Coordinates of C-alpha atoms in Angstrom, one line a residue:
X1 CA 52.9 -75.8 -17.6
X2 CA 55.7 -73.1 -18.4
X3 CA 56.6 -72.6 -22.0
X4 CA 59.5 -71.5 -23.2
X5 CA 61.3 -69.5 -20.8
X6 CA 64.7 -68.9 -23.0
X7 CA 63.7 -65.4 -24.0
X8 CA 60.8 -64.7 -21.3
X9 CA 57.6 -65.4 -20.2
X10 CA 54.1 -63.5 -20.2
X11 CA 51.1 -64.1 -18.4
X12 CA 49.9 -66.3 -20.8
X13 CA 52.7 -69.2 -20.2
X14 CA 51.3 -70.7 -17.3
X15 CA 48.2 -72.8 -17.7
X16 CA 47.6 -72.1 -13.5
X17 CA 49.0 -70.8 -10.8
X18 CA 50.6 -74.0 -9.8
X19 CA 53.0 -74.1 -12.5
X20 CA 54.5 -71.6 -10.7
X21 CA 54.5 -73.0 -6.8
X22 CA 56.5 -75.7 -5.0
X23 CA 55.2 -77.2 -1.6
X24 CA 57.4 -76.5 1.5
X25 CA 60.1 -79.2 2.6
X26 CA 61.1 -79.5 5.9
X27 CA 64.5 -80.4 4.8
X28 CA 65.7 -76.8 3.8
X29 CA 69.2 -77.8 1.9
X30 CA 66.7 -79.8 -0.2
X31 CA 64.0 -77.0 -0.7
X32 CA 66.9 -74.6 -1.8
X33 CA 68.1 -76.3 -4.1
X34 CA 64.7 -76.7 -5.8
X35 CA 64.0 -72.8 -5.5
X36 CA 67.4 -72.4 -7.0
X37 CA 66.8 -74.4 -10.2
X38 CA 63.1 -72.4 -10.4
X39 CA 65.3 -68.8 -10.3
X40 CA 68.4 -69.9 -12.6
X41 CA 66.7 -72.4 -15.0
X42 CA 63.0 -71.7 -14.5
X43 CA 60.8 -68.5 -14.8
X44 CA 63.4 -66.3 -11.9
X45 CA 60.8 -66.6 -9.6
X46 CA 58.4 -69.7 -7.1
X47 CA 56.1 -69.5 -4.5
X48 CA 57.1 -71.9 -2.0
X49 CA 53.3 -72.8 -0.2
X50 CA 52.6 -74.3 3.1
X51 CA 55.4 -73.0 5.5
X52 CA 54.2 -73.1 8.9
X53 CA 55.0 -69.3 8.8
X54 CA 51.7 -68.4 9.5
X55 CA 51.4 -70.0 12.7
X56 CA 54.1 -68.8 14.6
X57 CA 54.6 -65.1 16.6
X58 CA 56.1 -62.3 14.4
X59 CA 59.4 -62.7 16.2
X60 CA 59.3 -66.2 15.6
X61 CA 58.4 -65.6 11.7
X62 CA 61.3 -63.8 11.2
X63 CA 63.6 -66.1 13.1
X64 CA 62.0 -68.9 10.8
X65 CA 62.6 -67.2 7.9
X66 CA 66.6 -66.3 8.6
X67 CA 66.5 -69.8 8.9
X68 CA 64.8 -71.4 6.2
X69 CA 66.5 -69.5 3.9
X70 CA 70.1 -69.1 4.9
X71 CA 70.4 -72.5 2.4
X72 CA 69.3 -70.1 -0.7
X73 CA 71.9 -67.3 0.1
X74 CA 73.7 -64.9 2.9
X75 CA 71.0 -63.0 4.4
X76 CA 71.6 -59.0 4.3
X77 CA 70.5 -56.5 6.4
X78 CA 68.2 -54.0 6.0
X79 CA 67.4 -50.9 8.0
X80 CA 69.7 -48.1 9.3
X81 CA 71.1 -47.4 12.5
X82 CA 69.3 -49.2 14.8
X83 CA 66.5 -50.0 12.8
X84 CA 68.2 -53.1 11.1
X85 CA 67.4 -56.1 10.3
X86 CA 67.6 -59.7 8.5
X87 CA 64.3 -60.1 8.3
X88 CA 62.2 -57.3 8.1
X89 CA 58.5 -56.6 8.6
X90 CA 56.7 -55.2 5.5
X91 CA 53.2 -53.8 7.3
X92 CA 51.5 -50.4 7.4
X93 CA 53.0 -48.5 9.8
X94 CA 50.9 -45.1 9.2
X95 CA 53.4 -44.3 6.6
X96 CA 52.4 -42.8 3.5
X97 CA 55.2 -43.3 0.5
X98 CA 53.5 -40.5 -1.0
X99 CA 52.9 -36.9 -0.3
X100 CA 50.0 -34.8 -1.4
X101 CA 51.3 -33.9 -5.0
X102 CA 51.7 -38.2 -5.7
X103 CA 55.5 -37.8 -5.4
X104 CA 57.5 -39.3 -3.3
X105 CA 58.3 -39.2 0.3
X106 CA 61.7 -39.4 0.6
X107 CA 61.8 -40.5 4.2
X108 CA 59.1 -43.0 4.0
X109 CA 59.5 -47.3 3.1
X110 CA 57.1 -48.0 0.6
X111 CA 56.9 -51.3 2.3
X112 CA 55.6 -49.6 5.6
X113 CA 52.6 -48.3 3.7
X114 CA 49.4 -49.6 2.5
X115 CA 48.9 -48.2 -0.8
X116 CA 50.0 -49.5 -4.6
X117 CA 53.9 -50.2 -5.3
X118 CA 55.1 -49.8 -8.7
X119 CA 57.3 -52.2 -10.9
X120 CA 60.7 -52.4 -9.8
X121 CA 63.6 -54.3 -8.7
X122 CA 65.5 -53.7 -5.4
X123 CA 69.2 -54.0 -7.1
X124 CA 68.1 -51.0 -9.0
X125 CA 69.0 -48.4 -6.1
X126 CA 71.1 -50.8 -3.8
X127 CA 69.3 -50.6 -0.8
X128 CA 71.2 -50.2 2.6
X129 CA 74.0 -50.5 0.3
X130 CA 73.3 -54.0 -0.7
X131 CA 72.6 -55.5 -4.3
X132 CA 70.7 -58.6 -3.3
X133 CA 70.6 -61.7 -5.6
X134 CA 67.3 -62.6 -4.9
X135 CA 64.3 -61.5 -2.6
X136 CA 62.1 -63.5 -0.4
X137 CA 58.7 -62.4 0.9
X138 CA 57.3 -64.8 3.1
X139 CA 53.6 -64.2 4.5
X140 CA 52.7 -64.0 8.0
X141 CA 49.3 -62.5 7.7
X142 CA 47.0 -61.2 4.7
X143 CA 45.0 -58.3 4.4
X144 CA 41.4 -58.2 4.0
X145 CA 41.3 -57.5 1.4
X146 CA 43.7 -56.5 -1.9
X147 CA 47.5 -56.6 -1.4
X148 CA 48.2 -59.1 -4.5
X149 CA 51.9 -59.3 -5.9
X150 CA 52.3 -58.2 -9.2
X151 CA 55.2 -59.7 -11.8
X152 CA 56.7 -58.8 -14.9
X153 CA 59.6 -60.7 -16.5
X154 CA 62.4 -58.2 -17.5
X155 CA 63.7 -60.6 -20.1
X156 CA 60.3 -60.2 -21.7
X157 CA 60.2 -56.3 -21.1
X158 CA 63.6 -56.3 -23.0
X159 CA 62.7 -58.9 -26.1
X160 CA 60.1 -56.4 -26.5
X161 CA 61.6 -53.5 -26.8
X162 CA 64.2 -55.2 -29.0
X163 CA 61.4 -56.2 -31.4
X164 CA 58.8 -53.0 -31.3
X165 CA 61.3 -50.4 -30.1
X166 CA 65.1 -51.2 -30.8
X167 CA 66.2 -47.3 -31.0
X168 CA 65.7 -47.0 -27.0
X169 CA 67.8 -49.9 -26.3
X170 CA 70.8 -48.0 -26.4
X171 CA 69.8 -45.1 -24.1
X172 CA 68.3 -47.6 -21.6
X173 CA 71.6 -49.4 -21.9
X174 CA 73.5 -46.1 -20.6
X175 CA 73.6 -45.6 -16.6
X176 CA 70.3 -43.8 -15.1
X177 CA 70.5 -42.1 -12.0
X178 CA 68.3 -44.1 -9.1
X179 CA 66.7 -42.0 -5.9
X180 CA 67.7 -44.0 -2.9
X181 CA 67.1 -41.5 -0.2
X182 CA 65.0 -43.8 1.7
X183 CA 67.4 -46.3 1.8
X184 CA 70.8 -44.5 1.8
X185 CA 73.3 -46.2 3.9
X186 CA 75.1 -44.3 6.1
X187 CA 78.1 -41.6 4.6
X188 CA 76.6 -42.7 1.0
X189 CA 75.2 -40.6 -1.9
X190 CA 71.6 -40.4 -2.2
X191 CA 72.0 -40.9 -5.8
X192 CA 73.1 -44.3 -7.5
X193 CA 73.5 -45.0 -11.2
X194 CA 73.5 -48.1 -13.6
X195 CA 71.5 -49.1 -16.6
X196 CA 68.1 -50.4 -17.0
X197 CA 69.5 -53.1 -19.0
X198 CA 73.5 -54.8 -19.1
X199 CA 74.9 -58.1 -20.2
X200 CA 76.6 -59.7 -17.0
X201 CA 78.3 -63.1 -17.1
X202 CA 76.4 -64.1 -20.3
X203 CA 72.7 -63.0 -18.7
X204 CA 70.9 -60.3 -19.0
X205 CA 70.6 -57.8 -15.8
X206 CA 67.8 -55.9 -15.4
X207 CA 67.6 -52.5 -12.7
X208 CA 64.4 -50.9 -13.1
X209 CA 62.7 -47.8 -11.2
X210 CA 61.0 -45.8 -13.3
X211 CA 59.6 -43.7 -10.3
X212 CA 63.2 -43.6 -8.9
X213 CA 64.8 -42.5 -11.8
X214 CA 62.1 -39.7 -12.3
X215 CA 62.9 -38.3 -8.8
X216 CA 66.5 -38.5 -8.8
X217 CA 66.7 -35.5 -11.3
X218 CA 65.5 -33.6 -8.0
X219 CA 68.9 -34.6 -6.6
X220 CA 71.2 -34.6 -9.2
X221 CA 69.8 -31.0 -11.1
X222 CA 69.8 -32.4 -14.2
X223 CA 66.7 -33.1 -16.3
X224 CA 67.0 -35.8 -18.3
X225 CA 67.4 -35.0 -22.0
X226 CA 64.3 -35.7 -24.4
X227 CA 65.7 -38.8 -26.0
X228 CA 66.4 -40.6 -22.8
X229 CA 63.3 -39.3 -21.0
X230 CA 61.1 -40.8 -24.2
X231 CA 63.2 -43.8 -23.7
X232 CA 62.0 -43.9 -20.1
X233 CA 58.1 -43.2 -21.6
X234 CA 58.4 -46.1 -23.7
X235 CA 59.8 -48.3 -21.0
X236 CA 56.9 -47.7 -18.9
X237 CA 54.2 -48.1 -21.6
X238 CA 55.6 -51.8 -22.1
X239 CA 55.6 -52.4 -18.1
X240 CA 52.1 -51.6 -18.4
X241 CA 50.5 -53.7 -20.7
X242 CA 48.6 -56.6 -18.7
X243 CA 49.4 -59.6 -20.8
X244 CA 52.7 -58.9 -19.7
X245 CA 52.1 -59.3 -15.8
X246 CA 51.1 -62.2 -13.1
X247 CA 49.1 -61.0 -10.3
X248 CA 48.9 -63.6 -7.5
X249 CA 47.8 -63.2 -4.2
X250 CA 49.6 -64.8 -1.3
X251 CA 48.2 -67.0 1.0
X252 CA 49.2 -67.2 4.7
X253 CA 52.2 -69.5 4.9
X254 CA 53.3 -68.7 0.7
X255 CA 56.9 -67.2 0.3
X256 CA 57.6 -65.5 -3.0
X257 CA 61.4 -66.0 -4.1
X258 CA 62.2 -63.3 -6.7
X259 CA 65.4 -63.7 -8.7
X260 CA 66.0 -60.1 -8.2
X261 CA 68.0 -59.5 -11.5
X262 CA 65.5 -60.8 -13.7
X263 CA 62.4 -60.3 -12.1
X264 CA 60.2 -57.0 -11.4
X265 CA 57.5 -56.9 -8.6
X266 CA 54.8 -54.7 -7.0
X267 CA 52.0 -54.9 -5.2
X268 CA 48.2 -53.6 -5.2
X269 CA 47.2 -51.2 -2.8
X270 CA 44.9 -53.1 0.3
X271 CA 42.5 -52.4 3.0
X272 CA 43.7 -54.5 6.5
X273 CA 41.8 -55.9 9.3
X274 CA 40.5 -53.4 11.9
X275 CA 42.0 -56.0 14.9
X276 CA 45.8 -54.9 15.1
X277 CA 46.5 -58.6 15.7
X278 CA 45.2 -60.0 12.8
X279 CA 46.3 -57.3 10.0
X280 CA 49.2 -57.8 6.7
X281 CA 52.7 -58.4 8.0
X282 CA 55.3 -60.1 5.1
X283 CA 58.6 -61.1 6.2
X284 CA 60.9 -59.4 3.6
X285 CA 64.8 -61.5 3.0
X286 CA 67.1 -59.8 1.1
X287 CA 69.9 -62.8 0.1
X288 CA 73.2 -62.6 -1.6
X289 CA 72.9 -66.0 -3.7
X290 CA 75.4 -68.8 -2.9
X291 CA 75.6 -72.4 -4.9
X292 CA 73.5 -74.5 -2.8
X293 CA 75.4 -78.0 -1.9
X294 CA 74.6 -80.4 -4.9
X295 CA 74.6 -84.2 -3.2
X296 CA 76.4 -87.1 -5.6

């Protein structure tokens, strides 16, 4: 059972995983509005369990998905050129999003890679151009082994920070740079900027990339000055403490719904299935939130 969600939840507010799911309805108005309720009133984020996903051919995943959850929000489109998509396939692809010094790639999609993925949220560098609402991962196939989904509540990250470190609130309030240059819509800036943390419409908003933030001084050729980058030090020693984060891994068939404002995620690195058939494929959905239709 969740506790007290006003001001954020830790790991420690769910007494199981299945505080945190809902079972799949075939009636997808109806499932919507039930995923809605979990990201407005609930924790920001529900693992929807027993989609028929898993089944189906990877085309057919990704036309499901479009589908299913068009009733949650406006799907947006990822990609560029004419690698675009509504649905796209987050697998290794050979890709590494690092290169040999542990920075970066700049022309690499972390989700087309294997390895870890740090804490972040997508909003924070507008991918494609887009500030989704709300992300979707739906699973086609697992890996063998690792690959787990990793959450932290921002609300939480932010209470504490207000409690054990109020002097960097104002710093992390003031916009940061964000490196976007692997998702850089076409005739845009590589460079985006917003603050970690902003009131909007009475809720807090969160953008966080610590990574992206760090590597966007490459861009911009300006370091960032010692208050703001010990601002950035502290904000990454709270994202790392492990009471603060759920690690859950997704079953064949689970979709993950993110309130993408609230919400950070990652993942753990993973080893996949020597049989090209059988190895990790997620169906990533990128959604611009509408009101689902309420029935009276």
């Amino acid at each position: 059972m969740l506790r007290d969600i006003t001001n954020g939840w830790t790991h420690h507010s769910f007494a199981s995983p299945a505080a945190f799911r809902l079972p799949y309805l075939p009636d997808h108005a109806s499932l919507a509005r039930r995923i809605h309720e979990e990201l407005l009133d609930g924790p920001g984020f529900t693992v929807v369990t027993g989609t028929p996903i898993a089944t189906m051919s990877t085309q057919d995943a990704q036309e499901f998905s479009e589908s299913m959850l068009r009733h949650l929000g406006e799907p947006l489109p990822q990609g560029r050129g004419t690698d675009t998509a509504l649905a796209w396939l987050v697998r290794d692809e050979g890709l590494s999003a690092y290169i040999d010094d542990r920075r970066f790639h700049e022309n690499a999609y972390t989700s087309k890679s294997r390895g870890y993925l740090h804490l972040h949220n997508d909003q924070a560098v507008q991918p494609f151009g887009q500030e989704p609402d709300s992300i979707a991962l739906l699973t086609h196939r697992k890996a063998e082994q690792g690959g787990a989904s990793v959450l932290v509540d921002g609300w939480t990250v932010h209470r504490a920070l207000c409690e054990e470190f109020p002097e960097v609130l104002h710093l992390l309030g003031a916009p940061f740079p964000f490196d976007r240059r692997h998702v850089t819509p076409p005739g845009a800036p590589p460079v985006v900027w917003a603050p970690v943390f902003a009131q909007v419409g009475g809720r807090l908003h969160v953008r966080c990339n610590v990574k992206r933030i760090e590597t966007a001084t490459e861009l911009t050729g300006e370091p960032l000055p010692p208050d703001r980058r010990a601002a950035l030090d502290t904000l990454r020693q709270v994202l790392a403490r492990p009471e603060l984060k759920i690690t859950t891994l997704l079953e064949e068939g689970d979709c993950l719904v993110i309130d993408d404002r609230r919400v950070l995620h990652g993942r753990t690195s993973y080893e996949d299935h020597s049989d090209p058939a059988r190895r990790r494929c997620l169906v990533r959905v990128m959604l611009r939130r509408h009101q689902p239709t309420r029935t009276t």
